Short mmCIF file of C-alpha atoms in Angstrom, two decimals:
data_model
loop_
_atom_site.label_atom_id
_atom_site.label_comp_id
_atom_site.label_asym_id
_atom_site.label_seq_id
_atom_site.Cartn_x
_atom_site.Cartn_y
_atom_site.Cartn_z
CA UNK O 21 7.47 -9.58 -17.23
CA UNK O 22 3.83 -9.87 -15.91
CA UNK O 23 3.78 -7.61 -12.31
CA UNK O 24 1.22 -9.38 -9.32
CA UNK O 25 -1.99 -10.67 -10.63
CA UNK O 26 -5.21 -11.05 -8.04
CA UNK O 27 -7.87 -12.83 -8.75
CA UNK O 28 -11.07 -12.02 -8.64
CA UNK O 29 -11.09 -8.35 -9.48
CA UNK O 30 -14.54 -8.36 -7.49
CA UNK O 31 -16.36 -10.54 -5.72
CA UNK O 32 -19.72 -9.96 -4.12
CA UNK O 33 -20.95 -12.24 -1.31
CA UNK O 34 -23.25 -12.40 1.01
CA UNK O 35 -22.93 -11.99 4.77
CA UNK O 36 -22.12 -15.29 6.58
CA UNK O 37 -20.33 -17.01 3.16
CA UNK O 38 -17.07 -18.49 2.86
CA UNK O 39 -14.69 -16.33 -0.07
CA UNK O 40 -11.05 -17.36 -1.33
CA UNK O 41 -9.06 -14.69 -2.83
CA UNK O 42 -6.02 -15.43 -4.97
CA UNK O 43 -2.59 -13.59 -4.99
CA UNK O 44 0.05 -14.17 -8.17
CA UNK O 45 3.31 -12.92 -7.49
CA UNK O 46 5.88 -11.69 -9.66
CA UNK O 47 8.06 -14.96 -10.44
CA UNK O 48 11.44 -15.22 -8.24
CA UNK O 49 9.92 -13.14 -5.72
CA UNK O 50 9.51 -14.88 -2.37
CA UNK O 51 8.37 -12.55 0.08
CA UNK O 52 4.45 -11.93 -0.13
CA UNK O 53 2.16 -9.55 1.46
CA UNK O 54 -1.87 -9.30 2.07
CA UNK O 55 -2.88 -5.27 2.87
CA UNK O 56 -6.74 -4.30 3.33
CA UNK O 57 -7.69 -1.21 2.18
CA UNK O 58 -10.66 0.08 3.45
CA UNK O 59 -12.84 2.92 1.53
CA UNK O 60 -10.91 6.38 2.45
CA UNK O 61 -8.11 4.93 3.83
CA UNK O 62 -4.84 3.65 3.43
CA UNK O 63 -3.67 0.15 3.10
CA UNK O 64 -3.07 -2.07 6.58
CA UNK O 65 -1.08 -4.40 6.60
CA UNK O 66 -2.66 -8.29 7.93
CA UNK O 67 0.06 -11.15 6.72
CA UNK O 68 3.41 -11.35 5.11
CA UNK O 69 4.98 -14.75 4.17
CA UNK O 70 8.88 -15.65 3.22
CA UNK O 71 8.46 -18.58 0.85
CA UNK O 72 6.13 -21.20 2.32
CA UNK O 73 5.74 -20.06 6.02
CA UNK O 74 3.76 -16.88 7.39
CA UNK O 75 6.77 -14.64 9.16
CA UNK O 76 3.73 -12.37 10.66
CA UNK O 77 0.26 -12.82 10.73
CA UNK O 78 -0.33 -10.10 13.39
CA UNK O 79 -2.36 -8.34 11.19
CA UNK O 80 -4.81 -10.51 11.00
CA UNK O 81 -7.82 -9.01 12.80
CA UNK O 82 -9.35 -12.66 13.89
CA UNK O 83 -9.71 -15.87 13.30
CA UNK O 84 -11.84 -15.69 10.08
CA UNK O 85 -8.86 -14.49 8.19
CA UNK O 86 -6.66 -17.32 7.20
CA UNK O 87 -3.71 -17.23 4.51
CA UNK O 88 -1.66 -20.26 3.06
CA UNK O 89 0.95 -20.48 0.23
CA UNK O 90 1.85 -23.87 0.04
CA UNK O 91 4.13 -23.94 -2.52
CA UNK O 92 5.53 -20.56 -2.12
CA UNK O 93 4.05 -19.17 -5.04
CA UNK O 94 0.35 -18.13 -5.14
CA UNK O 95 -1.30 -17.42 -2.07
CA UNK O 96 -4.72 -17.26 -1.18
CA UNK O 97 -6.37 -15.38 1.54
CA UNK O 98 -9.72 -17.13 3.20
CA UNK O 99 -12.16 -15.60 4.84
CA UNK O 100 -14.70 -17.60 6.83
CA UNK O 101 -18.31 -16.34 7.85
CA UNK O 102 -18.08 -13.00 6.23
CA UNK O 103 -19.11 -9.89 7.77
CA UNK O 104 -20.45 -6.67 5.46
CA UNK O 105 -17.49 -4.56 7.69
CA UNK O 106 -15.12 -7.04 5.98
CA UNK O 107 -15.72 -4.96 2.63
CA UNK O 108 -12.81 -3.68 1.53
CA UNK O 109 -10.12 -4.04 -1.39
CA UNK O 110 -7.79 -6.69 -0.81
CA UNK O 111 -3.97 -5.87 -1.79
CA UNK O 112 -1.36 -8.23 -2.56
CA UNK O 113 2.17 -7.55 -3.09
CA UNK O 114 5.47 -9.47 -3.84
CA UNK O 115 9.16 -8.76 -3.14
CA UNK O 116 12.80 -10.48 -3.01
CA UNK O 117 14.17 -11.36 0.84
CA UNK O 118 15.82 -8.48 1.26
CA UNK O 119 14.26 -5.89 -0.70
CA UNK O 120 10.87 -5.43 1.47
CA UNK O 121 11.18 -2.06 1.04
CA UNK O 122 10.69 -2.47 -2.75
CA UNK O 123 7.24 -4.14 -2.88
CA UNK O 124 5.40 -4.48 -6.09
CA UNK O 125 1.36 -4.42 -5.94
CA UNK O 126 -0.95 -5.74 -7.62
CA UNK O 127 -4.65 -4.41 -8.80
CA UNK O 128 -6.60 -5.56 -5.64
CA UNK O 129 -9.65 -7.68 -4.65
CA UNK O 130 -12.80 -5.64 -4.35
CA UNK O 131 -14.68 -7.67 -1.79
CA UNK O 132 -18.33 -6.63 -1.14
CA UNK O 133 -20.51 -8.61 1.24
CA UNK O 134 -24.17 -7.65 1.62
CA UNK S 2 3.51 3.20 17.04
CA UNK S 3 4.75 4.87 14.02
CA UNK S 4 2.04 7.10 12.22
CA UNK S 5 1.63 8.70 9.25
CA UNK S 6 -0.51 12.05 8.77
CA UNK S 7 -1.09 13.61 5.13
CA UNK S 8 -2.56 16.18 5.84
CA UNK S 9 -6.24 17.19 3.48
CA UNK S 10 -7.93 14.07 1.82
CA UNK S 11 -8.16 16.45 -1.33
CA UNK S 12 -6.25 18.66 -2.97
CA UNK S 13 -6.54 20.74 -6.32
CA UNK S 14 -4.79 22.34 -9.05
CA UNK S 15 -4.48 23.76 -11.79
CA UNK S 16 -2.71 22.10 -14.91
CA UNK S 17 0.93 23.78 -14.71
CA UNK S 18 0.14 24.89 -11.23
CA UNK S 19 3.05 23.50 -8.69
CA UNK S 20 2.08 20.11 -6.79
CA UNK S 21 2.44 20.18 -3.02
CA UNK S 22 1.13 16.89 -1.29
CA UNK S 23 2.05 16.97 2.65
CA UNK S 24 3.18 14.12 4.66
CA UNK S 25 4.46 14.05 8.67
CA UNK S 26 5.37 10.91 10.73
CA UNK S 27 5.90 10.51 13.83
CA UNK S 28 8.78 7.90 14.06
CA UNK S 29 11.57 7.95 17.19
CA UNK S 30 14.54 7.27 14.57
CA UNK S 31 15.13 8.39 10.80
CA UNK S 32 12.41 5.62 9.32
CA UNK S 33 12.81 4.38 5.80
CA UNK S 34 9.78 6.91 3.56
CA UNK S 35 7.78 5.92 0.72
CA UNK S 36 5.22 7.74 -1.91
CA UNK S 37 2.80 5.46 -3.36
CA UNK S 38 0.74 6.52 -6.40
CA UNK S 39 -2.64 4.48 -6.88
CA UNK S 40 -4.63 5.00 -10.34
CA UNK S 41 -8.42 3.48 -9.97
CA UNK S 42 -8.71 0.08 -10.04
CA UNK S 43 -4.84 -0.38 -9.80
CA UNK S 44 -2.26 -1.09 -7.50
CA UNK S 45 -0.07 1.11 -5.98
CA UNK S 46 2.81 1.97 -7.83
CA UNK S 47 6.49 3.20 -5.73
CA UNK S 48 6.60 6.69 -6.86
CA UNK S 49 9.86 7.15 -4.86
CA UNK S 50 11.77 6.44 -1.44
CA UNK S 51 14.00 7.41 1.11
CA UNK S 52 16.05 5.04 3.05
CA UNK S 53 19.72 6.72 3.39
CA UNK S 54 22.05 9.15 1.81
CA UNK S 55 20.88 12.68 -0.14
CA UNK S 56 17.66 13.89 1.92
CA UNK S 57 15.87 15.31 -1.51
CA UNK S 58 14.79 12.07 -3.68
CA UNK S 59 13.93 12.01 -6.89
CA UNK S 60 10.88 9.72 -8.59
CA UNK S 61 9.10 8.66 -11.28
CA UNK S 62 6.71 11.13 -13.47
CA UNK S 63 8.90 14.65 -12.36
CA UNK S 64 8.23 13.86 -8.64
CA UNK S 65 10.66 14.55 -5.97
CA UNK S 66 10.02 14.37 -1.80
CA UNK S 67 12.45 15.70 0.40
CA UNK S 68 13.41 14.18 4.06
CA UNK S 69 13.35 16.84 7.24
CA UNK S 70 14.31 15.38 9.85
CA UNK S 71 13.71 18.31 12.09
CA UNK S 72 9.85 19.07 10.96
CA UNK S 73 9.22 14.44 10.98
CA UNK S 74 8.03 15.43 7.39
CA UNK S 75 8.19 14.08 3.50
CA UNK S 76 6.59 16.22 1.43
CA UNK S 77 5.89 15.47 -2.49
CA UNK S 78 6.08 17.90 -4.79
CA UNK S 79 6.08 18.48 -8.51
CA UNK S 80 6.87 21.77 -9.95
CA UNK S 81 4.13 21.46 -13.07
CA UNK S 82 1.09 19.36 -12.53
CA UNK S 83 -0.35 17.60 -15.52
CA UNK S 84 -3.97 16.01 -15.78
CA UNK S 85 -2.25 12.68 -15.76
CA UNK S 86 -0.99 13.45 -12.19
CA UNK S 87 -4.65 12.83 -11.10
CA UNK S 88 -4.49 9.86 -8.77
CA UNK S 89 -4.68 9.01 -4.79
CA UNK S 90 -1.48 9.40 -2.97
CA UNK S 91 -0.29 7.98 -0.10
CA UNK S 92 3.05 8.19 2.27
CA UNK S 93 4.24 5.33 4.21
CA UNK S 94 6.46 4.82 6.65
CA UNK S 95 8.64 1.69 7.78
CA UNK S 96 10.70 1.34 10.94
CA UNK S 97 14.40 0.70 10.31
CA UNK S 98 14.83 -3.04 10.97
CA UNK S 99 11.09 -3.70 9.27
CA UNK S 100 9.29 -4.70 6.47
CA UNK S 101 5.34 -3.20 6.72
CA UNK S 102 4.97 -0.16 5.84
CA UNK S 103 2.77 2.07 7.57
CA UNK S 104 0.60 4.42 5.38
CA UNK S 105 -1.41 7.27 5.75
CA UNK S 106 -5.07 7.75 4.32
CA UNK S 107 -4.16 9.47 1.49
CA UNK S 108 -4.66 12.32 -0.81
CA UNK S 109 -6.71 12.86 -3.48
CA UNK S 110 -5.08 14.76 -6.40
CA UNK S 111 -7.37 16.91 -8.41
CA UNK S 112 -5.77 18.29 -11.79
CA UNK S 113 -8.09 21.07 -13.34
CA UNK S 114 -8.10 22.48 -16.80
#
């Protein structure tokens, strides 16, 4: 079956814009995760949501970063007046309640603001 | 805080040569351990984990990380390194009782001719 799908692959923006990036789980899975990787380091970890309602949003680093998944499905991450240290690759992942420790990734967001 | 340390960002060998790729955390109970493989412009993929039972673990791709408690480490090896084994790795760690992992920055597998 297909693994997590993200959507865009890249996206370039420029400083101050508003950007939407899309997460596609793997089907049946209901636990869903948002990492940020930045360049030479490893992924941090900044929402995770059990079906339709974030669980823990603490890593979140303000209040420009904004997640839904209203049907408990996709998920997309928003991210108001960006700021160029908010480049980074954006990881999604997917997992069944109860199996967190098996998550599945998907290819990543490359998100470049100039 | 749990942390993870992998200790050099790079590391290179020869193809055949024996694959050692360190990882220490610093965790105050046995944690649940992970290897991640990344290829560029993928995802990470679960090479293998430790969450109970026989300390040495066996993965995908002829990897295998073993658990010591005593030394907080879970380091990956491979006993014959092919150019396909060229890919970022990273450890993570997860508190029992959680669900986000903790990783390290990674390591930079170089396979050489």
């Amino acid at each position: 079956g297909a693994g997590v799908s993200q959507t865009p692959s890249n996206k370039v923006t420029e400083k101050g814009k508003y950007v939407e990036l899309r997460c596609d789980p793997i089907s049946g899975h209901t636990a869903l995760y948002w990492y940020r990787q930045s360049l030479g380091q490893g992924p941090e970890f900044l929402i995770y949501f059990q079906g339709t309602g974030a669980a823990d949003d603490s890593g979140l680093p303000n209040d420009r970063f904004f997640a839904v998944r209203p049907e408990g499905s996709v998920s997309t991450l928003k991210i108001q007046r960006t700021e160029r240290g908010d480049s980074a690759v954006y990881l999604c992942a997917s997992s069944f309640i109860g199996r967190e420790h098996e998550q599945f990734f998907g290819p990543g967001t490359r998100l470049t603001v100039l | 805080a749990q942390s993870v340390t992998q200790l050099g960002s790079h590391v290179s060998v020869s193809e055949g040569a024996l694959v050692l790729l360190r990882c220490n955390y610093s965790s105050s109970v046995p944690p649940y351990l992970f290897w991640y493989v990344q290829y560029p412009n993928q995802g990470l993929q679960l090479l293998l984990k430790y969450t109970t039972g026989a300390t040495l673990v066996k993965g995908i791709n002829g990897f295998e990380a073993e658990f010591k408690k005593s030394e907080t480490s879970f380091h990956l090896t491979k006993p014959s390194a092919h150019m396909s084994d060229a890919a970022e790795y990273f450890c993570a760690v997860t508190s029992r009782g959680s669900y986000i992992p903790t990783f390290g920055r990674g390591t930079s597998l170089i396979v050489h001719p």
